[in-house]
Amino acid sequence: MPVMRRSKIRQRLLIMLVTGIGGMAAAAISFASAVYDAANPVPVPVIGKDQVVDTGRWRVTINGAHMSSLPPTGTKPFEPKRFLLVDLELDNRSVASSNVFMNLITIKDDVALLQPKPTYYLARDKWIASAINPNMPEKLVAAWEWPADRPEPQTLSLAIGKQIYKPRDNLYGAPNWFDDGEAAVVELPVTQAVETTEQ
């Protein structure tokens, strides 16, 4: 009986030792992989306008950019202003209506804007956009108010964010979409638009 107990104890110790070594090896490999990925990031593709970008949750197409003295509504401001307007198309690939595209596009240039996030307008009725429905592509206009003391840009670089879906997040155990860096950088020229004023 004592011999059998010793044998079982040795077996358990051996199992614990192998399990511990395996766990430490897995942790070391995971750490090394994270360090390697941080030291050697995958370059973000740089593309031109009219190309579809798959961000995970959205399909985004940047169609053009221009400067204007009018916002997308067409109503002339009380004080003279300049707006940078970007024409784009969004397709919601998720199963629910969503308005989280508000943080999807950022200006990549070093110019610091007074209004870092654009206001989005529906191209079809020139009003502020809300949630976009799944599988119903929508044409939008992203509008930044351009600082009066800055020269107007001739070209523009736009970073398009990427999102991944997790069936269970680490905090609540619920499904959600999470930011995951940049999907692409779109470089395009900025043109001057022919404007019609609405009184």
PDB file of C-alpha atoms in Angstrom:
ATOM      1  CA  MET A   1       0.000   0.000   0.000  1.00  0.00           C
ATOM      2  CA  PRO A   2       2.718   2.549   0.827  1.00  0.00           C
ATOM      3  CA  VAL A   3       4.449   1.688  -2.475  1.00  0.00           C
ATOM      4  CA  MET A   4       1.242   2.389  -4.430  1.00  0.00           C
ATOM      5  CA  ARG A   5       0.766   5.693  -2.609  1.00  0.00           C
ATOM      6  CA  ARG A   6       4.317   6.723  -3.453  1.00  0.00           C
ATOM      7  CA  SER A   7       3.710   5.783  -7.075  1.00  0.00           C
ATOM      8  CA  LYS A   8       0.535   7.899  -7.205  1.00  0.00           C
ATOM      9  CA  ILE A   9       2.299  10.827  -5.553  1.00  0.00           C
ATOM     10  CA  ARG A  10       5.125  10.595  -8.079  1.00  0.00           C
ATOM     11  CA  GLN A  11       2.615  10.468 -10.940  1.00  0.00           C
ATOM     12  CA  ARG A  12       0.820  13.552  -9.633  1.00  0.00           C
ATOM     13  CA  LEU A  13       4.081  15.421  -9.161  1.00  0.00           C
ATOM     14  CA  LEU A  14       5.160  14.489 -12.677  1.00  0.00           C
ATOM     15  CA  ILE A  15       1.819  15.660 -14.114  1.00  0.00           C
ATOM     16  CA  MET A  16       2.052  18.943 -12.186  1.00  0.00           C
ATOM     17  CA  LEU A  17       5.637  19.439 -13.356  1.00  0.00           C
ATOM     18  CA  VAL A  18       4.786  18.782 -17.014  1.00  0.00           C
ATOM     19  CA  THR A  19       1.711  21.037 -16.792  1.00  0.00           C
ATOM     20  CA  GLY A  20       3.729  23.824 -15.186  1.00  0.00           C
ATOM     21  CA  ILE A  21       6.492  23.595 -17.787  1.00  0.00           C
ATOM     22  CA  GLY A  22       3.907  23.570 -20.592  1.00  0.00           C
ATOM     23  CA  GLY A  23       2.147  26.625 -19.159  1.00  0.00           C
ATOM     24  CA  MET A  24       5.423  28.536 -18.802  1.00  0.00           C
ATOM     25  CA  ALA A  25       6.422  27.611 -22.356  1.00  0.00           C
ATOM     26  CA  ALA A  26       3.059  28.815 -23.701  1.00  0.00           C
ATOM     27  CA  ALA A  27       3.379  32.095 -21.778  1.00  0.00           C
ATOM     28  CA  ALA A  28       6.935  32.602 -23.067  1.00  0.00           C
ATOM     29  CA  ILE A  29       5.872  31.945 -26.677  1.00  0.00           C
ATOM     30  CA  SER A  30       2.913  34.320 -26.329  1.00  0.00           C
ATOM     31  CA  PHE A  31       5.142  37.052 -24.867  1.00  0.00           C
ATOM     32  CA  ALA A  32       7.785  36.579 -27.556  1.00  0.00           C
ATOM     33  CA  SER A  33       5.113  36.724 -30.266  1.00  0.00           C
ATOM     34  CA  ALA A  34       3.683  39.966 -28.826  1.00  0.00           C
ATOM     35  CA  VAL A  35       7.161  41.531 -28.649  1.00  0.00           C
ATOM     36  CA  TYR A  36       7.915  40.478 -32.234  1.00  0.00           C
ATOM     37  CA  ASP A  37       4.597  41.861 -33.519  1.00  0.00           C
ATOM     38  CA  ALA A  38       5.214  45.161 -31.709  1.00  0.00           C
ATOM     39  CA  ALA A  39       8.746  45.413 -33.142  1.00  0.00           C
ATOM     40  CA  ASN A  40       7.658  44.415 -36.673  1.00  0.00           C
ATOM     41  CA  PRO A  41       4.202  45.915 -37.301  1.00  0.00           C
ATOM     42  CA  VAL A  42       2.423  45.035 -40.528  1.00  0.00           C
ATOM     43  CA  PRO A  43       2.524  48.134 -42.764  1.00  0.00           C
ATOM     44  CA  VAL A  44      -0.824  49.811 -43.312  1.00  0.00           C
ATOM     45  CA  PRO A  45      -1.726  49.816 -47.036  1.00  0.00           C
ATOM     46  CA  VAL A  46      -1.822  53.235 -48.717  1.00  0.00           C
ATOM     47  CA  ILE A  47      -4.486  53.469 -51.420  1.00  0.00           C
ATOM     48  CA  GLY A  48      -6.221  56.052 -53.589  1.00  0.00           C
ATOM     49  CA  LYS A  49      -9.815  57.217 -53.764  1.00  0.00           C
ATOM     50  CA  ASP A  50     -12.681  55.073 -55.105  1.00  0.00           C
ATOM     51  CA  GLN A  51     -11.202  51.885 -53.612  1.00  0.00           C
ATOM     52  CA  VAL A  52     -13.261  49.792 -51.182  1.00  0.00           C
ATOM     53  CA  VAL A  53     -11.724  49.311 -47.724  1.00  0.00           C
ATOM     54  CA  ASP A  54     -12.924  46.387 -45.600  1.00  0.00           C
ATOM     55  CA  THR A  55     -12.702  47.486 -41.958  1.00  0.00           C
ATOM     56  CA  GLY A  56     -14.395  44.417 -40.503  1.00  0.00           C
ATOM     57  CA  ARG A  57     -17.660  46.055 -39.496  1.00  0.00           C
ATOM     58  CA  TRP A  58     -17.868  48.439 -42.457  1.00  0.00           C
ATOM     59  CA  ARG A  59     -17.001  48.682 -46.115  1.00  0.00           C
ATOM     60  CA  VAL A  60     -15.757  52.206 -46.770  1.00  0.00           C
ATOM     61  CA  THR A  61     -15.164  53.940 -50.105  1.00  0.00           C
ATOM     62  CA  ILE A  62     -13.647  57.442 -50.133  1.00  0.00           C
ATOM     63  CA  ASN A  63     -14.832  59.094 -53.355  1.00  0.00           C
ATOM     64  CA  GLY A  64     -13.319  62.572 -53.180  1.00  0.00           C
ATOM     65  CA  ALA A  65     -12.505  65.674 -51.124  1.00  0.00           C
ATOM     66  CA  HIS A  66     -13.029  69.382 -51.680  1.00  0.00           C
ATOM     67  CA  MET A  67     -13.009  72.713 -49.864  1.00  0.00           C
ATOM     68  CA  SER A  68     -16.202  74.720 -49.570  1.00  0.00           C
ATOM     69  CA  SER A  69     -17.528  77.887 -47.936  1.00  0.00           C
ATOM     70  CA  LEU A  70     -20.814  76.061 -47.316  1.00  0.00           C
ATOM     71  CA  PRO A  71     -21.558  73.069 -45.082  1.00  0.00           C
ATOM     72  CA  PRO A  72     -23.246  70.037 -46.700  1.00  0.00           C
ATOM     73  CA  THR A  73     -26.675  71.487 -45.806  1.00  0.00           C
ATOM     74  CA  GLY A  74     -26.032  74.273 -48.343  1.00  0.00           C
ATOM     75  CA  THR A  75     -27.004  76.964 -45.816  1.00  0.00           C
ATOM     76  CA  LYS A  76     -24.577  79.875 -45.722  1.00  0.00           C
ATOM     77  CA  PRO A  77     -23.088  80.429 -42.219  1.00  0.00           C
ATOM     78  CA  PHE A  78     -23.573  83.822 -40.519  1.00  0.00           C
ATOM     79  CA  GLU A  79     -19.795  84.270 -40.427  1.00  0.00           C
ATOM     80  CA  PRO A  80     -17.532  83.252 -43.326  1.00  0.00           C
ATOM     81  CA  LYS A  81     -16.153  79.739 -42.816  1.00  0.00           C
ATOM     82  CA  ARG A  82     -14.295  77.115 -44.810  1.00  0.00           C
ATOM     83  CA  PHE A  83     -15.143  73.424 -44.708  1.00  0.00           C
ATOM     84  CA  LEU A  84     -13.205  70.371 -45.775  1.00  0.00           C
ATOM     85  CA  LEU A  85     -15.773  67.964 -47.238  1.00  0.00           C
ATOM     86  CA  VAL A  86     -15.074  64.299 -47.944  1.00  0.00           C
ATOM     87  CA  ASP A  87     -17.524  62.259 -50.026  1.00  0.00           C
ATOM     88  CA  LEU A  88     -17.728  58.615 -48.984  1.00  0.00           C
ATOM     89  CA  GLU A  89     -19.890  55.525 -49.067  1.00  0.00           C
ATOM     90  CA  LEU A  90     -20.515  53.264 -46.070  1.00  0.00           C
ATOM     91  CA  ASP A  91     -21.900  49.735 -46.024  1.00  0.00           C
ATOM     92  CA  ASN A  92     -22.787  48.291 -42.607  1.00  0.00           C
ATOM     93  CA  ARG A  93     -21.788  44.595 -42.574  1.00  0.00           C
ATOM     94  CA  SER A  94     -23.030  43.839 -39.049  1.00  0.00           C
ATOM     95  CA  VAL A  95     -26.525  42.585 -38.174  1.00  0.00           C
ATOM     96  CA  ALA A  96     -27.706  45.760 -36.412  1.00  0.00           C
ATOM     97  CA  SER A  97     -28.063  49.437 -37.260  1.00  0.00           C
ATOM     98  CA  SER A  98     -25.085  51.411 -36.005  1.00  0.00           C
ATOM     99  CA  ASN A  99     -23.703  54.941 -35.755  1.00  0.00           C
ATOM    100  CA  VAL A 100     -20.191  54.047 -34.548  1.00  0.00           C
ATOM    101  CA  PHE A 101     -18.752  55.203 -37.875  1.00  0.00           C
ATOM    102  CA  MET A 102     -18.328  58.640 -36.237  1.00  0.00           C
ATOM    103  CA  ASN A 103     -14.774  57.658 -35.172  1.00  0.00           C
ATOM    104  CA  LEU A 104     -13.980  55.640 -38.297  1.00  0.00           C
ATOM    105  CA  ILE A 105     -12.108  58.264 -40.340  1.00  0.00           C
ATOM    106  CA  THR A 106      -9.392  60.619 -39.091  1.00  0.00           C
ATOM    107  CA  ILE A 107      -7.084  63.055 -40.842  1.00  0.00           C
ATOM    108  CA  LYS A 108      -3.602  61.547 -40.909  1.00  0.00           C
ATOM    109  CA  ASP A 109      -1.772  64.786 -41.722  1.00  0.00           C
ATOM    110  CA  ASP A 110       0.205  66.616 -39.055  1.00  0.00           C
ATOM    111  CA  VAL A 111      -2.163  69.575 -39.252  1.00  0.00           C
ATOM    112  CA  ALA A 112      -4.018  69.766 -35.927  1.00  0.00           C
ATOM    113  CA  LEU A 113      -7.628  70.710 -36.564  1.00  0.00           C
ATOM    114  CA  LEU A 114      -9.819  72.615 -34.147  1.00  0.00           C
ATOM    115  CA  GLN A 115     -12.513  70.018 -34.836  1.00  0.00           C
ATOM    116  CA  PRO A 116     -10.736  66.632 -34.855  1.00  0.00           C
ATOM    117  CA  LYS A 117     -13.885  64.592 -35.564  1.00  0.00           C
ATOM    118  CA  PRO A 118     -16.015  65.344 -38.605  1.00  0.00           C
ATOM    119  CA  THR A 119     -19.763  65.814 -38.689  1.00  0.00           C
ATOM    120  CA  TYR A 120     -21.422  63.301 -41.025  1.00  0.00           C
ATOM    121  CA  TYR A 121     -24.276  64.257 -43.341  1.00  0.00           C
ATOM    122  CA  LEU A 122     -26.462  62.078 -45.549  1.00  0.00           C
ATOM    123  CA  ALA A 123     -25.727  62.931 -49.186  1.00  0.00           C
ATOM    124  CA  ARG A 124     -29.330  62.236 -50.255  1.00  0.00           C
ATOM    125  CA  ASP A 125     -31.049  64.802 -47.989  1.00  0.00           C
ATOM    126  CA  LYS A 126     -28.120  66.927 -46.728  1.00  0.00           C
ATOM    127  CA  TRP A 127     -28.956  66.347 -43.067  1.00  0.00           C
ATOM    128  CA  ILE A 128     -26.929  65.002 -40.148  1.00  0.00           C
ATOM    129  CA  ALA A 129     -26.518  61.226 -40.376  1.00  0.00           C
ATOM    130  CA  SER A 130     -27.623  58.857 -37.644  1.00  0.00           C
ATOM    131  CA  ALA A 131     -27.505  55.061 -37.603  1.00  0.00           C
ATOM    132  CA  ILE A 132     -26.727  53.206 -40.842  1.00  0.00           C
ATOM    133  CA  ASN A 133     -28.786  50.076 -41.515  1.00  0.00           C
ATOM    134  CA  PRO A 134     -27.180  46.731 -42.429  1.00  0.00           C
ATOM    135  CA  ASN A 135     -26.803  45.872 -46.124  1.00  0.00           C
ATOM    136  CA  MET A 136     -28.063  49.312 -47.176  1.00  0.00           C
ATOM    137  CA  PRO A 137     -25.042  51.268 -48.470  1.00  0.00           C
ATOM    138  CA  GLU A 138     -25.329  54.969 -47.729  1.00  0.00           C
ATOM    139  CA  LYS A 139     -23.554  57.914 -49.355  1.00  0.00           C
ATOM    140  CA  LEU A 140     -22.315  60.410 -46.776  1.00  0.00           C
ATOM    141  CA  VAL A 141     -20.358  63.650 -46.561  1.00  0.00           C
ATOM    142  CA  ALA A 142     -17.865  64.077 -43.714  1.00  0.00           C
ATOM    143  CA  ALA A 143     -17.361  67.772 -42.874  1.00  0.00           C
ATOM    144  CA  TRP A 144     -14.522  69.385 -40.933  1.00  0.00           C
ATOM    145  CA  GLU A 145     -14.569  73.116 -40.182  1.00  0.00           C
ATOM    146  CA  TRP A 146     -11.206  74.308 -41.453  1.00  0.00           C
ATOM    147  CA  PRO A 147      -9.266  76.784 -39.257  1.00  0.00           C
ATOM    148  CA  ALA A 148      -9.147  80.261 -40.798  1.00  0.00           C
ATOM    149  CA  ASP A 149      -5.444  80.677 -39.973  1.00  0.00           C
ATOM    150  CA  ARG A 150      -4.388  77.500 -41.832  1.00  0.00           C
ATOM    151  CA  PRO A 151      -3.681  77.256 -45.549  1.00  0.00           C
ATOM    152  CA  GLU A 152      -6.112  75.067 -47.438  1.00  0.00           C
ATOM    153  CA  PRO A 153      -4.716  71.606 -48.198  1.00  0.00           C
ATOM    154  CA  GLN A 154      -3.887  70.474 -51.723  1.00  0.00           C
ATOM    155  CA  THR A 155      -3.793  66.787 -50.766  1.00  0.00           C
ATOM    156  CA  LEU A 156      -5.244  64.768 -47.912  1.00  0.00           C
ATOM    157  CA  SER A 157      -4.370  61.560 -46.068  1.00  0.00           C
ATOM    158  CA  LEU A 158      -7.239  59.839 -44.262  1.00  0.00           C
ATOM    159  CA  ALA A 159      -6.718  56.957 -41.836  1.00  0.00           C
ATOM    160  CA  ILE A 160      -9.572  54.438 -41.821  1.00  0.00           C
ATOM    161  CA  GLY A 161      -9.944  52.486 -38.591  1.00  0.00           C
ATOM    162  CA  LYS A 162     -10.390  48.730 -38.360  1.00  0.00           C
ATOM    163  CA  GLN A 163     -12.648  46.715 -36.026  1.00  0.00           C
ATOM    164  CA  ILE A 164     -12.778  43.057 -35.040  1.00  0.00           C
ATOM    165  CA  TYR A 165     -15.715  41.081 -33.678  1.00  0.00           C
ATOM    166  CA  LYS A 166     -15.452  39.093 -30.452  1.00  0.00           C
ATOM    167  CA  PRO A 167     -18.265  36.707 -29.465  1.00  0.00           C
ATOM    168  CA  ARG A 168     -17.228  37.213 -25.812  1.00  0.00           C
ATOM    169  CA  ASP A 169     -15.257  40.200 -24.582  1.00  0.00           C
ATOM    170  CA  ASN A 170     -12.860  39.942 -21.646  1.00  0.00           C
ATOM    171  CA  LEU A 171     -14.771  42.351 -19.405  1.00  0.00           C
ATOM    172  CA  TYR A 172     -18.463  41.500 -19.674  1.00  0.00           C
ATOM    173  CA  GLY A 173     -18.470  38.245 -21.624  1.00  0.00           C
ATOM    174  CA  ALA A 174     -20.772  39.847 -24.207  1.00  0.00           C
ATOM    175  CA  PRO A 175     -20.374  40.040 -28.009  1.00  0.00           C
ATOM    176  CA  ASN A 176     -19.087  43.321 -29.415  1.00  0.00           C
ATOM    177  CA  TRP A 177     -16.913  45.049 -32.021  1.00  0.00           C
ATOM    178  CA  PHE A 178     -13.525  46.408 -30.933  1.00  0.00           C
ATOM    179  CA  ASP A 179     -11.042  48.824 -32.510  1.00  0.00           C
ATOM    180  CA  ASP A 180      -7.995  47.122 -34.034  1.00  0.00           C
ATOM    181  CA  GLY A 181      -5.695  49.755 -35.529  1.00  0.00           C
ATOM    182  CA  GLU A 182      -5.910  51.037 -39.084  1.00  0.00           C
ATOM    183  CA  ALA A 183      -7.290  49.213 -42.120  1.00  0.00           C
ATOM    184  CA  ALA A 184      -5.819  51.610 -44.700  1.00  0.00           C
ATOM    185  CA  VAL A 185      -4.655  55.142 -45.405  1.00  0.00           C
ATOM    186  CA  VAL A 186      -6.370  56.883 -48.317  1.00  0.00           C
ATOM    187  CA  GLU A 187      -4.426  59.608 -50.126  1.00  0.00           C
ATOM    188  CA  LEU A 188      -6.354  61.898 -52.445  1.00  0.00           C
ATOM    189  CA  PRO A 189      -6.280  65.417 -53.909  1.00  0.00           C
ATOM    190  CA  VAL A 190      -8.445  68.209 -52.494  1.00  0.00           C
ATOM    191  CA  THR A 191     -10.334  70.211 -55.118  1.00  0.00           C
ATOM    192  CA  GLN A 192     -12.259  73.472 -55.085  1.00  0.00           C
ATOM    193  CA  ALA A 193     -15.986  72.947 -55.592  1.00  0.00           C
ATOM    194  CA  VAL A 194     -18.356  75.115 -57.606  1.00  0.00           C
ATOM    195  CA  GLU A 195     -20.758  76.397 -54.961  1.00  0.00           C
ATOM    196  CA  THR A 196     -24.371  77.456 -55.026  1.00  0.00           C
ATOM    197  CA  THR A 197     -25.558  79.538 -52.086  1.00  0.00           C
ATOM    198  CA  GLU A 198     -28.855  78.955 -50.302  1.00  0.00           C
ATOM    199  CA  GLN A 199     -30.260  82.013 -48.517  1.00  0.00           C
TER     200      GLN A 199
END
